[in-house]
mmCIF file of C-alpha atoms in Angstrom:
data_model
loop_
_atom_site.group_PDB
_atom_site.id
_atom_site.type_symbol
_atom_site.label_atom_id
_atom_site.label_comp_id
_atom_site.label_asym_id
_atom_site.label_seq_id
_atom_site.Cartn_x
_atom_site.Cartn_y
_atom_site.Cartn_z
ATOM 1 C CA UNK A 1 94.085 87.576 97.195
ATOM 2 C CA UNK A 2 95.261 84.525 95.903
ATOM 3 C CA UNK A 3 97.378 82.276 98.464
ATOM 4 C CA UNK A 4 100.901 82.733 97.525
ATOM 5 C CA UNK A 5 103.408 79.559 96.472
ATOM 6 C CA UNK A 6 106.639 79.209 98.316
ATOM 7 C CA UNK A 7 109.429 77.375 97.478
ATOM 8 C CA UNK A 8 112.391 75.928 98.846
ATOM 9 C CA UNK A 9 115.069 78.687 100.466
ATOM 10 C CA UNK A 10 117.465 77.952 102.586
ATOM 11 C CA UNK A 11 118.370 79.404 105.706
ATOM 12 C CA UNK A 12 119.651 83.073 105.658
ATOM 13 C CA UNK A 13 122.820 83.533 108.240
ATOM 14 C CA UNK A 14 123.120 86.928 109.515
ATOM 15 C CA UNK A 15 125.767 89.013 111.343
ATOM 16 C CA UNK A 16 124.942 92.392 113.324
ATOM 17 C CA UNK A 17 127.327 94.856 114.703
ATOM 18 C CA UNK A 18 125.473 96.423 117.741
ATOM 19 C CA UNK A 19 129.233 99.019 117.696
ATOM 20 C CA UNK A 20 130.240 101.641 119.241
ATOM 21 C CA UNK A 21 130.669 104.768 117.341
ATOM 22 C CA UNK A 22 133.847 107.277 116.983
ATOM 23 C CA UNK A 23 131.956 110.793 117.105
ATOM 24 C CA UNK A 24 132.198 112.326 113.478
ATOM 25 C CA UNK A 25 135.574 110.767 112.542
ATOM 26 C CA UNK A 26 135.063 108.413 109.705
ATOM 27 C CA UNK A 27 138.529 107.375 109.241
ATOM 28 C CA UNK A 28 138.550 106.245 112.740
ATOM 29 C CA UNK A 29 135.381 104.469 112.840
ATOM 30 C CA UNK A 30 136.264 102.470 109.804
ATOM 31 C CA UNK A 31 139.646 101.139 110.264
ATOM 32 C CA UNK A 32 137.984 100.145 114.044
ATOM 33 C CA UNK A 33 134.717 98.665 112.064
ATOM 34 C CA UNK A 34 137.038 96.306 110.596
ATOM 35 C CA UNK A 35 139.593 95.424 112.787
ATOM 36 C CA UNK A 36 136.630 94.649 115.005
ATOM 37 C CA UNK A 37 134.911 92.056 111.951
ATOM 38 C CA UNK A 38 138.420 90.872 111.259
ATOM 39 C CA UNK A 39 138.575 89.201 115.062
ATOM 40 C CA UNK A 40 134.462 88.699 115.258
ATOM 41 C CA UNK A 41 133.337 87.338 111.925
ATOM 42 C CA UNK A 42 134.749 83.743 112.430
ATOM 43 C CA UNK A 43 132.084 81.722 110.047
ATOM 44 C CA UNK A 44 130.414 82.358 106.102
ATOM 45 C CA UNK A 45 127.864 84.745 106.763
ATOM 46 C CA UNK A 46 125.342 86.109 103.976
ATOM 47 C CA UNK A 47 124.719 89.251 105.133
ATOM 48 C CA UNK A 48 126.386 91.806 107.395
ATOM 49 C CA UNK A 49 124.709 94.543 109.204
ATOM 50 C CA UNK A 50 126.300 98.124 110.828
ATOM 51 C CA UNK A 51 124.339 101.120 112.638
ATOM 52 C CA UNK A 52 122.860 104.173 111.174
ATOM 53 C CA UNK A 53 125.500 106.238 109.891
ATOM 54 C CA UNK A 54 127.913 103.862 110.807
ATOM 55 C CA UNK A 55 131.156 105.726 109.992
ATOM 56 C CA UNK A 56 130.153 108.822 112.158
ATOM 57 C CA UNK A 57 127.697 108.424 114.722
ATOM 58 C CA UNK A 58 124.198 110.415 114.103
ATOM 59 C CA UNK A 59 125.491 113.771 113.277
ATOM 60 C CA UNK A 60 123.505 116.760 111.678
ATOM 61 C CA UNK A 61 127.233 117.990 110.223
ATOM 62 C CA UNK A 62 126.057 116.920 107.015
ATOM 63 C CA UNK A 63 128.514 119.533 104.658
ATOM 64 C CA UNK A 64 131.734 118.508 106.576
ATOM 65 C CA UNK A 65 130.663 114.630 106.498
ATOM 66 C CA UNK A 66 128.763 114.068 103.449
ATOM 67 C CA UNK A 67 130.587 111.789 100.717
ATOM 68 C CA UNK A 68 129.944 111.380 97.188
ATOM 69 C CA UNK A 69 128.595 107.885 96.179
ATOM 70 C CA UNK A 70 131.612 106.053 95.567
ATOM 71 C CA UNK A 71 133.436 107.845 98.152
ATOM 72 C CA UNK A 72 135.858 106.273 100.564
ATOM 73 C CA UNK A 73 133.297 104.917 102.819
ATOM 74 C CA UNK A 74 131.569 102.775 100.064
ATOM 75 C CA UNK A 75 134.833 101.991 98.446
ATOM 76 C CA UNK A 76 135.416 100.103 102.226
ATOM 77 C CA UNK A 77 132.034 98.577 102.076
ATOM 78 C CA UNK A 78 133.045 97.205 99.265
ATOM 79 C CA UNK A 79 136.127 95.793 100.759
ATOM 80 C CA UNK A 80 134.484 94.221 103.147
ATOM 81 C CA UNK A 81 131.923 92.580 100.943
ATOM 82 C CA UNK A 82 134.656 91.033 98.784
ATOM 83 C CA UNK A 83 137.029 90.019 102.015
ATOM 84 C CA UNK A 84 133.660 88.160 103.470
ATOM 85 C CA UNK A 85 132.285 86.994 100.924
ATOM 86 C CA UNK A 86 128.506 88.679 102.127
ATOM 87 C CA UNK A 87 126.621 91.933 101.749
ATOM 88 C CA UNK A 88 127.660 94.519 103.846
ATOM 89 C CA UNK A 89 124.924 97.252 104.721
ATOM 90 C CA UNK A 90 124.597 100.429 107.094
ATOM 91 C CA UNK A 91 123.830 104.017 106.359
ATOM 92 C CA UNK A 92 125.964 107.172 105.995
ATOM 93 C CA UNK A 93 125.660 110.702 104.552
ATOM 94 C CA UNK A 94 125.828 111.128 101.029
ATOM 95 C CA UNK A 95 125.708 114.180 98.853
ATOM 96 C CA UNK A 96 123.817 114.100 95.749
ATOM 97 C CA UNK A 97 123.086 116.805 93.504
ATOM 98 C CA UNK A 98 123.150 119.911 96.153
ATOM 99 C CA UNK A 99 120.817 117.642 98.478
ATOM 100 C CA UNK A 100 121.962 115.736 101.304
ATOM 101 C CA UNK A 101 120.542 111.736 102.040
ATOM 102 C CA UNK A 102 120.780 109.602 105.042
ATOM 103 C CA UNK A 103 121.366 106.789 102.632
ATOM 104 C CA UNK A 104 121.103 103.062 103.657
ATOM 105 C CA UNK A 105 123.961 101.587 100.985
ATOM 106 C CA UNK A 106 123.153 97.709 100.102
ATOM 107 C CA UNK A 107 126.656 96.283 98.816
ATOM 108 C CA UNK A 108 126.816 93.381 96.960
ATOM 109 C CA UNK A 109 130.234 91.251 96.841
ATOM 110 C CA UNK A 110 131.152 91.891 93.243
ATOM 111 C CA UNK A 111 130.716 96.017 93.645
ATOM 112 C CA UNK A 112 126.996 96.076 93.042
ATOM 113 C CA UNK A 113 124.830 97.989 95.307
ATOM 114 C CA UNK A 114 121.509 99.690 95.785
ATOM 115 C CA UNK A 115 120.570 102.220 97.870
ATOM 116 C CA UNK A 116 117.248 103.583 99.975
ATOM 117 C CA UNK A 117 116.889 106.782 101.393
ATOM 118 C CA UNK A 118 115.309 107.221 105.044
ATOM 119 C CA UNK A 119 112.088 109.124 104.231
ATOM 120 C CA UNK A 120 111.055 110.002 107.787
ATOM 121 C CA UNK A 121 113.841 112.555 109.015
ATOM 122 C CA UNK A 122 113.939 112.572 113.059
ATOM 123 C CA UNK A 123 112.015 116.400 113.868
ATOM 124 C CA UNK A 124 113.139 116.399 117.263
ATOM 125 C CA UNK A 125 116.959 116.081 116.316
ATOM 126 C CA UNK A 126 116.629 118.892 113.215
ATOM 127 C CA UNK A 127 117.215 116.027 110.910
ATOM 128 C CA UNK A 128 114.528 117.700 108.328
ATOM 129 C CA UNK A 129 116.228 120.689 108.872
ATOM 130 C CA UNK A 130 119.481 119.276 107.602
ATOM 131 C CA UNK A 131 118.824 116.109 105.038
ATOM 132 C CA UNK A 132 116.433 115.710 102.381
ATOM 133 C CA UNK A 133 113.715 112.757 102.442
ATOM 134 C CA UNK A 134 113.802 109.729 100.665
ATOM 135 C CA UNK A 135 110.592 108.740 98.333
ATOM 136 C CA UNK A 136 111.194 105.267 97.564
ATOM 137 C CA UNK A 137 110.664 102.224 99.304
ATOM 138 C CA UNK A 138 113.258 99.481 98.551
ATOM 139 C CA UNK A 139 113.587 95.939 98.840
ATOM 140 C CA UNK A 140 116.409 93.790 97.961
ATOM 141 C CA UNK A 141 116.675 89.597 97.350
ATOM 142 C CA UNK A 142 119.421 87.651 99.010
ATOM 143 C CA UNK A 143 119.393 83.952 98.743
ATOM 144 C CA UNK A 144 115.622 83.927 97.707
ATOM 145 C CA UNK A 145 114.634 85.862 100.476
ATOM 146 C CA UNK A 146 113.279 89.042 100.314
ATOM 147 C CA UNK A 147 114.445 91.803 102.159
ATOM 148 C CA UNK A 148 112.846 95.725 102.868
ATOM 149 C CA UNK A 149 115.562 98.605 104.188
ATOM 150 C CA UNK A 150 114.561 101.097 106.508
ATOM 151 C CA UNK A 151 116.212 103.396 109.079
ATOM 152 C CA UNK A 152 115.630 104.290 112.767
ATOM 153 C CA UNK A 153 112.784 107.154 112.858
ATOM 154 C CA UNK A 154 110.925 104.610 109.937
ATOM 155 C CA UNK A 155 109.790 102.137 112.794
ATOM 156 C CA UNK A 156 107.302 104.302 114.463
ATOM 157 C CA UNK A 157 105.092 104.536 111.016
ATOM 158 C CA UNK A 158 103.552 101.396 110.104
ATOM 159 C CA UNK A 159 101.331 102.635 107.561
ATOM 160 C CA UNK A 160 105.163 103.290 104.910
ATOM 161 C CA UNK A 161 106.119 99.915 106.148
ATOM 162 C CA UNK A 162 103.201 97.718 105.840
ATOM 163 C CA UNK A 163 103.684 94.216 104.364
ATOM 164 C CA UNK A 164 101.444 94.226 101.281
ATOM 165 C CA UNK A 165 100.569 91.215 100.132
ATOM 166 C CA UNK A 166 103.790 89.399 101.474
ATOM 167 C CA UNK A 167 106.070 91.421 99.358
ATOM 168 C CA UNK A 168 109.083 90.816 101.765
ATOM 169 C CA UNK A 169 110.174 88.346 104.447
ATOM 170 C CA UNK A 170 112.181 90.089 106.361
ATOM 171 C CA UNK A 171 111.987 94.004 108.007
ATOM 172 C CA UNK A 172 115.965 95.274 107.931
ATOM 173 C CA UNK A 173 116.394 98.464 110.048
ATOM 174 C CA UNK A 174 119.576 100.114 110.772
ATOM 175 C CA UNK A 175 119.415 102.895 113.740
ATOM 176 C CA UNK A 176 121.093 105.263 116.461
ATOM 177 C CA UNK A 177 117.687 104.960 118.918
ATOM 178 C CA UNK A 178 118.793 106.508 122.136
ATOM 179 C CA UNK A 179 118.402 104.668 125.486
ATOM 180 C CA UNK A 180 115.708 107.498 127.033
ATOM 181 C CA UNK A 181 113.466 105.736 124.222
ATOM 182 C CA UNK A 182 114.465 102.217 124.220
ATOM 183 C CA UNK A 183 110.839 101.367 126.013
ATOM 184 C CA UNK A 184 109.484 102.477 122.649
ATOM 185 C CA UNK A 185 112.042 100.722 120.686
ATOM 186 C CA UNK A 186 111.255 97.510 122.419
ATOM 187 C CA UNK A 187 107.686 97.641 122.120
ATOM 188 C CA UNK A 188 107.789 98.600 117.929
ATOM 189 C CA UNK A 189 110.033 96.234 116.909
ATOM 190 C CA UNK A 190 107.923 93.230 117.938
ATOM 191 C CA UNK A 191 104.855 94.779 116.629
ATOM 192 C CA UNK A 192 106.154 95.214 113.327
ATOM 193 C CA UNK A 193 107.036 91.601 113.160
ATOM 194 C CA UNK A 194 103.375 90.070 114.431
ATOM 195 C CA UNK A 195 101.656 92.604 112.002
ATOM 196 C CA UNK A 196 103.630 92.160 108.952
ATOM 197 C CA UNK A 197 104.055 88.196 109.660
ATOM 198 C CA UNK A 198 107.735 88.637 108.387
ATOM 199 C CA UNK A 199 111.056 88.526 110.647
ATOM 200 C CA UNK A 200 112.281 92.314 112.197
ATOM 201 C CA UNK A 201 116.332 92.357 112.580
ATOM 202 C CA UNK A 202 117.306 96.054 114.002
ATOM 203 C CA UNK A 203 120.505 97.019 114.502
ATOM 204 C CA UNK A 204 121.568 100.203 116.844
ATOM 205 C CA UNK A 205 124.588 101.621 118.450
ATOM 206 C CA UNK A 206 125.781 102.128 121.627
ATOM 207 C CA UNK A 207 127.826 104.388 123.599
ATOM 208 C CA UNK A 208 127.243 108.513 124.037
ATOM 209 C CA UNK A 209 128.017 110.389 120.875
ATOM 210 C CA UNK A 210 128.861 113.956 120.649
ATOM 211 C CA UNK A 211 126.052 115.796 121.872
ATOM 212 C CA UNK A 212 125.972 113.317 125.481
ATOM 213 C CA UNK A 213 123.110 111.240 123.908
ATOM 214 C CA UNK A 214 123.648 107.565 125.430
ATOM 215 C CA UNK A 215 122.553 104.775 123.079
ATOM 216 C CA UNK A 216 122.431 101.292 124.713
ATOM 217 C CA UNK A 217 122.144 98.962 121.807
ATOM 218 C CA UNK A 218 119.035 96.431 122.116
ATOM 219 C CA UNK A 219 119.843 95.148 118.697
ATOM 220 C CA UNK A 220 117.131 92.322 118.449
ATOM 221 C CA UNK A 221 115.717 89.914 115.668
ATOM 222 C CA UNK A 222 112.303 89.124 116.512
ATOM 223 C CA UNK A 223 110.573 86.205 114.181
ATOM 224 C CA UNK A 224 107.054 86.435 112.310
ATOM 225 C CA UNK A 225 104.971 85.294 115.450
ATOM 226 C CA UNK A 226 107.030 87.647 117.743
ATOM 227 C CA UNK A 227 109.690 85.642 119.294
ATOM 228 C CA UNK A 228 113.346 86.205 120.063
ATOM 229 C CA UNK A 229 115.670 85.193 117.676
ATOM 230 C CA UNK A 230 118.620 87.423 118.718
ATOM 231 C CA UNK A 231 118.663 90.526 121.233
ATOM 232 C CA UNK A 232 121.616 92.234 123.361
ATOM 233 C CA UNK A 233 121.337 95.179 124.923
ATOM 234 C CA UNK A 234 123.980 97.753 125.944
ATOM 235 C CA UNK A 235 127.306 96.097 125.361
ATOM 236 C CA UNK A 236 128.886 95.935 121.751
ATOM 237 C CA UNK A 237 128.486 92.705 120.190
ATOM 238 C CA UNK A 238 129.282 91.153 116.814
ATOM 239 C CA UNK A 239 127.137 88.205 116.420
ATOM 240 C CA UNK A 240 125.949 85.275 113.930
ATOM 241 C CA UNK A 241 122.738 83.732 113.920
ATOM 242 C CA UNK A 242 120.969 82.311 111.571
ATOM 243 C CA UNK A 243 116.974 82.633 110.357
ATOM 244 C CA UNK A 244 114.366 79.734 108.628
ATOM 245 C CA UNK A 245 112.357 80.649 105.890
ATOM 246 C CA UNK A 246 109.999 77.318 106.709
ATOM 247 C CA UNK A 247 109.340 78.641 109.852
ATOM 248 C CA UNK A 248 108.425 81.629 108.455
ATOM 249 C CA UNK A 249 106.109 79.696 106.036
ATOM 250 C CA UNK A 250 104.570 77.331 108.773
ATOM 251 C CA UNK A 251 103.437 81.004 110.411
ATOM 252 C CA UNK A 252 101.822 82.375 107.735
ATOM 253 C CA UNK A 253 100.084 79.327 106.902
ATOM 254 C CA UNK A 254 98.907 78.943 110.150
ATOM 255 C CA UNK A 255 97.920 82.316 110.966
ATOM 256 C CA UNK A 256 96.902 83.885 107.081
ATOM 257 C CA UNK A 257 95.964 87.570 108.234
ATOM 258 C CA UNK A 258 97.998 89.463 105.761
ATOM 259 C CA UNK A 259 95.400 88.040 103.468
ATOM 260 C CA UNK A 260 92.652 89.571 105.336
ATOM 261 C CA UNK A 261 94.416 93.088 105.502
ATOM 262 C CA UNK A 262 93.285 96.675 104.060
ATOM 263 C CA UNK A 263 94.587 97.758 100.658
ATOM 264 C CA UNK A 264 96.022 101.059 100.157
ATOM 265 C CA UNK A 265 99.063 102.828 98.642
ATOM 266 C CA UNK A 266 101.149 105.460 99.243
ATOM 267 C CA UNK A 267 101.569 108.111 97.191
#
C-alpha cells in the first residue's frame, strides 16, 4: 500500500451531549434537548453529537415511536443545525417501507443529511426481534476530515469497523450502553482507537429508562495512540473540545501499522 498524502485540515471542534433521556416521549425529550444546547452551547462548534435514539430513550416500541424520514424529529435536527451553525447527529426510529431502522441521521446546516443504519441489532434486548439491520457502512466529510457512523452494539465487532487503508479519521458512535457493562465499554472504546490509528468519540446516556436499566454516561474521546481527549462519566454534560488532525498525522507516521494490516471485505 502506497503511503498516503495528507494535507492541511484544521482542527475539528466537537460538542457531545452525554443527556438524560425522557422515557418514550419525544416531544418532551426534544423541547428539553434544546433548551439544554440553548444554555450549554456557548462557542462555534462543527459538529454536535446526541445519544442513541435520542428523542426516546432505547425503546423496542418501534410502531408507536417510529417516524417517517422527514418527520418532526428531523425537521428539529434541522433546526438545530441551522440555529448553530454545525451538524447535528444522533439516532432515532424511523419507518421505511413496512421495515423499521435504528437510523443514525447526519444533518447538515442547509437541510442536507445522510443516514446509516445500525447493522448489529442488540440480541439480548430483542432488538432483532423488533428493527431491521442496516447493510451499509457510511462515512461522512466535515471540514476535510473524515468521519465513520456507528451505533452502540457496533463497538464490540471490529472486523465491520476496521480502518481499511485509512479510509476515516475519526470512529463516531452514538449509544444507550448500560452501566452493568460499562467495564466493557471502557475497555472497547480505546481499543478501537489504537487499532484503527484514528480518534473514537462515543456518546451515551444516562439515567434509568423505562424498563429500570441505569445508564451512567462515560461519554469519552480517546485519540489515535489511546489517550484521553474527553471522558465524563455518570452526570449529564454538554461539552466542547476540540481534536488535531496533525496529531493524528504525527501518529500514523510514527507508528504505520494500518499499512501492515490484513485485507478483507465484507460482504
Amino acid at each position: 500500500m502506497e503511503a498516503p498524502v495528507y494535507t492541511q485540515i484544521e482542527n475539528l471542534k466537537v460538542t457531545v451531549f452525554q443527556a438524560y433521556l425522557f422515557w418514550e416521549n419525544i416531544e418532551k425529550n426534544l423541547l428539553n434537548l434544546a433548551l439544554r444546547l440553548s444554555m450549554g452551547v456557548r462557542e462555534k462548534t462543527d459538529l454536535i453529537i446526541l445519544p442513541e435514539m435520542f428523542n426516546s430513550g432505547f425503546s423496542m416500541n418501534s410502531e408507536a415511536l417510529a417516524e417517517e424520514m422527514g418527520g418532526f424529529t428531523m425537521q428539529w435536527m434541522q433546526k438545530m443545525a441551522y440555529q448553530y451553525n454545525s451538524v447535528v447527529t444522533g439516532s432515532l426510529i424511523i419507518k421505511e417501507n413496512g421495515n423499521y431502522y435504528n437510523r443514525l441521521i447526519w444533518m447538515e446546516q442547509n437541510g442536507d443529511y445522510k443516514y446509516y443504519d445500525k447493522r448489529h441489532l442488540f440480541g439480548l434486548g430483542e432488538e432483532d426481534k423488533n428493527f431491521s439491520p442496516g447493510k451499509n457502512k457510511l462515512i461522512v466529510e466535515l471540514k476535510g476530515w473524515k468521519i465513520r457512523l456507528a451505533i452502540c452494539y457496533d463497538l464490540r465487532f471490529p472486523v465491520w469497523l476496521r480502518n481499511v487503508n485509512e479510509e476515516y479519521d475519526i470512529l463516531l458512535l452514538v449509544a444507550s450502553w448500560p452501566d452493568k457493562r460499562s467495564s466493557h465499554w471502557k475497555a472497547l472504546i480505546p481499543a478501537r482507537a489504537i487499532e484503527n490509528q484514528s480518534y473514537v468519540i462515543a456518546v451515551n446516556r444516562v439515567g434509568h429508562d423505562g424498563n429500570q436499566v441505569y445508564h451512567s454516561g462515560h461519554s469519552m474521546c480517546i485519540d489515535p495512540y489511546g489517550s484521553t481527549v474527553y471522558y465524563k462519566p455518570e452526570d449529564e454534560d454538554l461539552y466542547t473540545f476540540s481534536i488535531n488532525y496533525e496529531e493524528l498525522v504525527k501518529i500514523r507516521r510514527q507508528f504505520p501499522f494500518l499499512k501492515d494490516a490484513d485485507q478483507f471485505e465484507i460482504s
